[in-house]
Amino acid sequence: QQQVKQSPQSLIVQKGGISIINCAYENTAFDYFPWYQQFPGKGPALLIAIRPDVSEKKEGRFTISFNKSAKQFSLHIMDSQPGDSATYFCAASRRSGNTGKLIFGQGTTLQVKP
Amino acid sequence: GAGVSQSPSNKVTEKGKDVELRCDPISGHTALYWYRQRLGQGLEFLIYFQGNSAPDKSGLPSDRFSAERTGESVSTLTIQRTQQEDSAVYLCASSLLWTSNQPQHFGDGTRLSIL
């Protein structure tokens, strides 16, 4: 119930294309769903996050789509650029339990070809 | 400081030795988290601090792992009698508050290698 499942494990996209990464969860108590971007040798950096009362959130080229009934959410990267090549992690956390700990997916390595 | 700072950035030690990893969170952030990232894997939660207290230690893998936080600032993660399976990147994050919708800001981690 605490797991977040992420797919695909790796993704290759041409420059200008759309990158799509999917995540699924089981615990309906989760109420915060961030996406992190990580470059080699660096810590994860927050990209964008969504709450379950919203079905979509867009920030620049990055969009989160959220399907509460299916317990799934996805990251779309529009007009993908070589500089977007990185590892992306979805995560989830829940309000209760006196902790904001994040449960992470296994990560997706994105390569954007020029 | 401007961001979360971790030291050392790399640590190589022999099996059976003790190691201490340090985290300096963003000034004023009350919540501090430790995560572990094995090669090619996602991040695993270890422990969470609210102020100097640790209300959630559920992710610590064994009693060889301990952590403390002082002055509602610096935190130290200690691993005693290190084993090869402890090899990983240890990441620290801080957030302004503990609530679930608060962004967590990560340091660049300490890469720990056990020989």
Coordinates of C-alpha atoms in Angstrom, one line a residue:
Chain A
Q1 CA 0.0 0.0 0.0
Q2 CA 3.0 2.3 0.5
Q3 CA 4.4 1.7 -3.0
V4 CA 4.5 4.0 -5.9
K5 CA 5.0 2.2 -9.2
Q6 CA 6.7 4.1 -12.0
S7 CA 7.1 3.3 -15.7
P8 CA 8.8 3.1 -18.1
Q9 CA 12.2 2.5 -16.5
S10 CA 13.9 4.3 -19.4
L11 CA 12.7 6.4 -22.3
I12 CA 14.3 7.8 -25.5
V13 CA 12.7 10.7 -27.2
Q14 CA 13.7 12.9 -30.2
K15 CA 14.2 16.6 -29.6
G16 CA 10.9 18.4 -29.9
G17 CA 8.9 15.3 -29.0
I18 CA 6.7 14.6 -26.0
S19 CA 8.0 12.6 -23.0
I20 CA 5.4 10.8 -20.9
I21 CA 6.2 9.1 -17.6
N22 CA 3.5 7.3 -15.6
C23 CA 3.0 6.5 -11.9
A24 CA 0.4 4.5 -10.0
Y25 CA -0.3 4.3 -6.3
E26 CA -2.6 2.3 -4.0
N27 CA -2.8 4.3 -0.8
T28 CA -5.8 6.6 -1.1
A29 CA -4.5 8.6 1.9
F30 CA -1.8 10.1 -0.3
D31 CA -2.5 13.8 -0.9
Y32 CA 0.6 15.3 -2.5
F33 CA 2.3 14.1 -5.6
P34 CA 5.6 15.8 -6.6
W35 CA 7.9 15.0 -9.5
Y36 CA 11.6 15.4 -9.1
Q37 CA 14.4 15.7 -11.7
Q38 CA 17.8 14.4 -10.9
F39 CA 21.1 14.9 -12.9
P40 CA 24.1 12.6 -12.3
G41 CA 25.9 13.4 -9.1
K42 CA 23.2 15.9 -7.9
G43 CA 20.3 15.7 -5.5
P44 CA 16.8 15.5 -6.8
A45 CA 15.2 18.9 -7.6
L46 CA 11.5 19.6 -7.4
L47 CA 9.9 20.1 -10.8
I48 CA 6.2 20.3 -10.3
A49 CA 3.6 19.0 -7.8
I50 CA -0.1 18.4 -7.7
R51 CA -2.8 17.8 -5.1
P52 CA -5.7 15.3 -5.7
D53 CA -8.4 18.0 -6.0
V54 CA -6.9 19.1 -9.3
S55 CA -6.8 17.0 -12.5
E56 CA -4.1 18.8 -14.3
K57 CA -1.3 21.3 -13.5
K58 CA 1.0 23.0 -16.0
E59 CA 4.2 24.8 -15.5
G60 CA 6.0 25.8 -18.7
R61 CA 6.7 22.7 -20.7
F62 CA 5.9 20.4 -17.8
T63 CA 2.4 19.1 -17.1
I64 CA 1.1 16.7 -14.5
S65 CA -2.1 14.8 -15.3
F66 CA -3.9 13.3 -12.3
N67 CA -6.6 10.6 -12.4
K68 CA -7.9 10.1 -8.8
S69 CA -10.3 7.3 -9.6
A70 CA -7.6 5.3 -11.4
K71 CA -5.0 6.3 -8.8
Q72 CA -2.6 7.2 -11.5
F73 CA -0.7 10.4 -12.4
S74 CA 1.7 11.2 -15.2
L75 CA 4.3 13.7 -16.2
H76 CA 4.3 15.1 -19.7
I77 CA 7.3 17.0 -21.0
M78 CA 6.4 19.0 -24.1
D79 CA 9.0 20.0 -26.8
S80 CA 11.6 17.8 -25.1
Q81 CA 15.1 19.2 -25.2
P82 CA 18.6 17.5 -24.8
G83 CA 18.9 19.4 -21.5
D84 CA 15.9 17.5 -20.2
S85 CA 18.0 14.3 -20.3
A86 CA 17.9 13.2 -16.6
T87 CA 16.3 10.8 -14.2
Y88 CA 12.8 11.6 -13.2
F89 CA 11.1 10.4 -10.0
C90 CA 7.5 10.6 -9.0
A91 CA 6.6 10.6 -5.3
A92 CA 3.7 10.7 -3.0
S93 CA 3.1 11.7 0.6
R94 CA 0.2 11.8 3.0
R95 CA -1.1 14.3 5.5
S96 CA -1.7 12.0 8.4
G97 CA 1.0 10.3 10.6
N98 CA 2.9 13.4 11.6
T99 CA 5.3 13.1 8.8
G100 CA 5.7 14.5 5.3
K101 CA 8.0 11.6 4.2
L102 CA 8.0 11.0 0.5
I103 CA 7.5 7.6 -1.1
F104 CA 9.3 7.5 -4.4
G105 CA 8.9 5.6 -7.6
Q106 CA 11.9 3.7 -9.0
G107 CA 12.8 6.4 -11.5
T108 CA 12.8 6.9 -15.3
T109 CA 15.9 7.7 -17.2
L110 CA 15.1 10.0 -20.0
Q111 CA 17.4 10.6 -23.0
V112 CA 16.4 13.3 -25.5
K113 CA 18.3 12.8 -28.8
P114 CA 19.3 16.0 -30.7
Chain B
G1 CA 22.8 29.1 3.4
A2 CA 21.4 29.0 -0.1
G3 CA 20.7 25.3 -0.1
V4 CA 21.0 22.0 1.7
S5 CA 24.7 21.2 2.3
Q6 CA 26.0 17.7 2.9
S7 CA 29.4 16.5 3.9
P8 CA 31.5 14.7 3.0
S9 CA 30.5 14.4 -0.7
N10 CA 32.3 11.1 -0.9
K11 CA 33.3 8.6 1.7
V12 CA 35.2 5.3 1.3
T13 CA 35.6 3.1 4.3
E14 CA 36.4 -0.4 5.2
K15 CA 33.7 -2.9 6.3
G16 CA 33.2 -2.8 10.0
K17 CA 34.1 0.9 10.5
D18 CA 31.7 3.6 11.8
V19 CA 30.8 6.6 9.6
E20 CA 29.2 9.9 10.3
L21 CA 27.4 11.9 7.6
R22 CA 26.5 15.5 8.1
C23 CA 23.6 17.6 6.8
D24 CA 23.1 21.4 7.0
P25 CA 19.6 22.2 6.1
I26 CA 18.2 25.5 4.7
S27 CA 18.1 28.0 7.5
G28 CA 14.7 28.2 9.2
H29 CA 13.5 24.8 7.8
T30 CA 11.9 22.9 10.7
A31 CA 11.6 19.6 9.0
L32 CA 14.6 17.5 8.0
Y33 CA 14.6 14.1 6.2
W34 CA 17.2 11.5 5.4
Y35 CA 16.8 9.2 2.4
R36 CA 19.0 6.4 0.9
Q37 CA 19.5 5.9 -2.8
R38 CA 21.0 2.7 -4.0
L39 CA 22.5 2.6 -7.5
G40 CA 19.8 2.8 -10.1
Q41 CA 17.1 2.8 -7.5
G42 CA 14.5 5.2 -6.2
L43 CA 15.0 7.0 -2.8
E44 CA 14.1 5.1 0.4
F45 CA 13.0 7.1 3.4
L46 CA 15.2 6.6 6.5
I47 CA 14.2 9.1 9.2
Y48 CA 12.4 12.5 9.7
F49 CA 13.1 15.3 12.2
Q50 CA 10.6 17.9 13.3
G51 CA 12.8 20.4 15.2
N52 CA 15.2 18.2 17.2
S53 CA 12.8 15.3 17.6
A54 CA 12.4 12.3 15.3
P55 CA 8.7 11.3 15.3
D56 CA 9.3 8.9 12.4
K57 CA 12.3 6.5 12.4
S58 CA 10.4 3.8 10.5
G59 CA 12.9 3.7 7.6
L60 CA 16.1 3.0 9.5
P61 CA 17.1 -0.5 8.3
S62 CA 18.8 -1.7 11.4
D63 CA 20.0 -0.7 14.9
R64 CA 23.4 0.1 13.3
F65 CA 21.8 3.3 11.9
S66 CA 21.1 6.3 14.1
A67 CA 20.6 10.0 13.6
E68 CA 20.4 13.1 15.7
R69 CA 19.6 16.8 15.1
T70 CA 20.8 19.6 17.2
G71 CA 19.9 23.3 17.5
E72 CA 17.0 22.6 15.1
S73 CA 19.7 22.8 12.4
V74 CA 22.6 20.3 11.7
S75 CA 21.8 16.6 11.5
T76 CA 24.2 13.7 11.7
L77 CA 23.5 10.2 10.4
T78 CA 25.7 7.6 11.9
I79 CA 26.2 4.1 10.6
Q80 CA 28.0 1.7 12.9
R81 CA 29.9 -1.4 11.9
T82 CA 29.3 -0.7 8.2
Q83 CA 28.4 -3.5 5.8
Q84 CA 28.8 -3.7 2.0
E85 CA 25.1 -3.4 1.6
D86 CA 25.3 0.1 3.2
S87 CA 27.0 1.4 0.0
A88 CA 24.6 4.0 -1.4
V89 CA 24.1 7.7 -1.8
Y90 CA 22.7 9.2 1.4
L91 CA 20.5 12.2 0.7
C92 CA 19.3 14.9 3.1
A93 CA 16.3 17.1 2.5
S94 CA 14.7 19.9 4.4
S95 CA 11.3 21.7 4.2
L96 CA 9.9 24.7 5.9
L97 CA 7.2 22.7 7.7
W98 CA 6.5 19.0 8.1
T99 CA 3.1 19.0 6.3
S100 CA 2.7 16.8 3.2
N101 CA 2.5 19.7 0.7
Q102 CA 5.7 21.4 1.7
P103 CA 8.4 21.1 -1.0
Q104 CA 11.5 19.2 0.1
H105 CA 14.8 20.6 -0.9
F106 CA 17.6 18.1 -1.4
G107 CA 21.3 18.3 -1.0
D108 CA 23.7 16.5 -3.4
G109 CA 24.2 13.6 -1.0
T110 CA 27.1 11.7 0.4
R111 CA 28.2 8.8 -1.8
L112 CA 29.3 6.0 0.7
S113 CA 31.4 3.1 -0.5
I114 CA 32.1 0.2 1.8
L115 CA 35.1 -1.9 0.8

